[in-house]
Short mmCIF file of C-alpha atoms in Angstrom, two decimals:
data_model
loop_
_atom_site.label_atom_id
_atom_site.label_comp_id
_atom_site.label_asym_id
_atom_site.label_seq_id
_atom_site.Cartn_x
_atom_site.Cartn_y
_atom_site.Cartn_z
CA MET A 1 -8.24 2.45 -8.79
CA THR A 2 -10.75 4.11 -6.51
CA ILE A 3 -13.53 3.54 -9.04
CA LEU A 4 -12.46 -0.08 -9.59
CA PHE A 5 -12.55 -0.96 -5.90
CA GLU A 6 -15.66 1.03 -5.00
CA HIS A 7 -17.47 -0.62 -7.92
CA ASN A 8 -16.50 -3.98 -6.40
CA GLY A 9 -17.90 -3.10 -2.98
CA TYR A 10 -14.83 -1.81 -1.16
CA ARG A 11 -14.61 1.36 0.92
CA VAL A 12 -11.62 3.30 -0.36
CA SER A 13 -9.41 5.92 1.26
CA ALA A 14 -6.70 7.53 -0.83
CA ALA A 15 -3.56 9.48 -0.01
CA ALA A 16 -1.09 11.26 -2.26
CA SER A 17 1.73 11.78 0.24
CA ILE A 18 3.31 10.17 3.28
CA ALA A 19 1.65 12.67 5.61
CA GLU A 20 -1.80 11.98 4.15
CA ALA A 21 -1.25 8.21 4.30
CA VAL A 22 -0.22 8.38 7.95
CA GLN A 23 -3.48 10.18 8.73
CA VAL A 24 -5.48 7.58 6.79
CA GLY A 25 -3.82 4.82 8.81
CA VAL A 26 -4.50 6.57 12.10
CA HIS A 27 -8.13 7.50 11.40
CA ASP A 28 -9.44 4.84 9.00
CA GLU A 29 -7.63 1.72 10.23
CA PRO A 30 -7.38 0.10 6.78
CA ARG A 31 -7.35 -3.70 6.50
CA VAL A 32 -5.62 -3.80 3.11
CA VAL A 33 -3.34 -1.17 1.55
CA LEU A 34 -2.14 -0.84 -2.01
CA LEU A 35 1.12 1.01 -1.47
CA ASP A 36 2.92 2.68 -4.35
CA LEU A 37 6.62 2.86 -3.59
CA SER A 38 7.24 5.97 -5.68
CA LEU A 39 5.28 8.90 -4.35
CA GLY A 40 5.50 12.49 -5.53
CA GLN A 41 8.49 14.67 -4.67
CA GLY A 42 10.76 11.64 -4.27
CA GLU A 43 8.90 10.19 -1.27
CA ASP A 44 9.37 6.47 -0.61
CA GLY A 45 6.06 4.73 0.12
CA LEU A 46 7.75 2.32 2.54
CA GLU A 47 8.26 5.26 4.90
CA ILE A 48 4.51 5.12 5.58
CA ILE A 49 4.87 1.73 7.25
CA ARG A 50 7.61 3.01 9.56
CA ARG A 51 5.56 6.05 10.53
CA TRP A 52 2.45 3.96 11.19
CA ARG A 53 4.45 1.85 13.59
CA GLU A 54 5.72 4.99 15.33
CA CYS A 55 2.09 6.13 15.76
CA GLY A 56 0.99 2.76 17.11
CA VAL A 57 -1.08 1.90 14.05
CA THR A 58 -1.60 -1.81 13.50
CA VAL A 59 0.04 -2.33 10.13
CA PRO A 60 -2.52 -3.76 7.70
CA HIS A 61 -2.02 -6.28 4.90
CA ILE A 62 0.17 -4.30 2.50
CA ILE A 63 0.50 -4.95 -1.21
CA ALA A 64 3.40 -2.95 -2.63
CA LEU A 65 3.16 -1.63 -6.19
CA THR A 66 6.39 -0.82 -7.97
CA GLY A 67 7.90 -0.39 -11.39
CA HIS A 68 11.19 -1.89 -10.18
CA SER A 69 11.66 -5.62 -10.65
CA ASP A 70 15.07 -5.89 -8.97
CA ASP A 71 15.72 -8.16 -6.00
CA ASP A 72 16.77 -5.25 -3.76
CA THR A 73 13.37 -3.55 -4.14
CA HIS A 74 11.55 -6.79 -3.42
CA GLU A 75 13.72 -7.40 -0.35
CA ARG A 76 13.14 -3.85 0.97
CA CYS A 77 9.39 -4.38 0.66
CA THR A 78 9.52 -7.73 2.42
CA ARG A 79 11.67 -6.37 5.25
CA ALA A 80 9.29 -3.44 5.69
CA GLY A 81 6.36 -5.82 6.14
CA CYS A 82 4.70 -5.99 2.73
CA ALA A 83 2.74 -9.20 2.17
CA ALA A 84 3.10 -9.00 -1.62
CA VAL A 85 5.01 -7.02 -4.22
CA LEU A 86 3.37 -6.46 -7.61
CA LEU A 87 5.13 -5.09 -10.67
CA LYS A 88 3.37 -2.16 -12.37
CA PRO A 89 1.40 -1.93 -14.47
CA VAL A 90 -0.74 -4.44 -12.59
CA PRO A 91 -3.84 -5.67 -14.42
CA SER A 92 -7.11 -4.78 -12.65
CA ALA A 93 -8.04 -8.44 -12.25
CA ALA A 94 -4.75 -9.14 -10.46
CA LEU A 95 -5.24 -6.19 -8.10
CA LEU A 96 -8.75 -7.35 -7.24
CA ALA A 97 -7.60 -10.95 -6.76
CA ASN A 98 -4.83 -9.89 -4.37
CA VAL A 99 -7.18 -7.72 -2.32
CA ARG A 100 -9.86 -10.41 -2.22
CA ALA A 101 -7.30 -12.94 -1.01
CA ALA A 102 -6.38 -10.60 1.84
CA THR A 103 -9.92 -9.89 3.01
#
């Protein structure tokens, strides 16, 4: 995804864990975030949003990416503040379109 977005003119920051993502939010102030719900070691990506709020980070436009199509997952994302929820695998064109619409 980094290559896709950089090739299309976006500056990209990446994080592989909640701790890394919190630091990205604090230092980079992203405008749009593609947030995978299933992180390594059983981490829930939605936890990042809660921690950003605790740190005083202005929560950006968040597009959640998930492999779960159930209503509960969609509702959790909406309650957490996600602007959109996309079901993986998401075609590249759809990812770009969603980010463009948010910028």
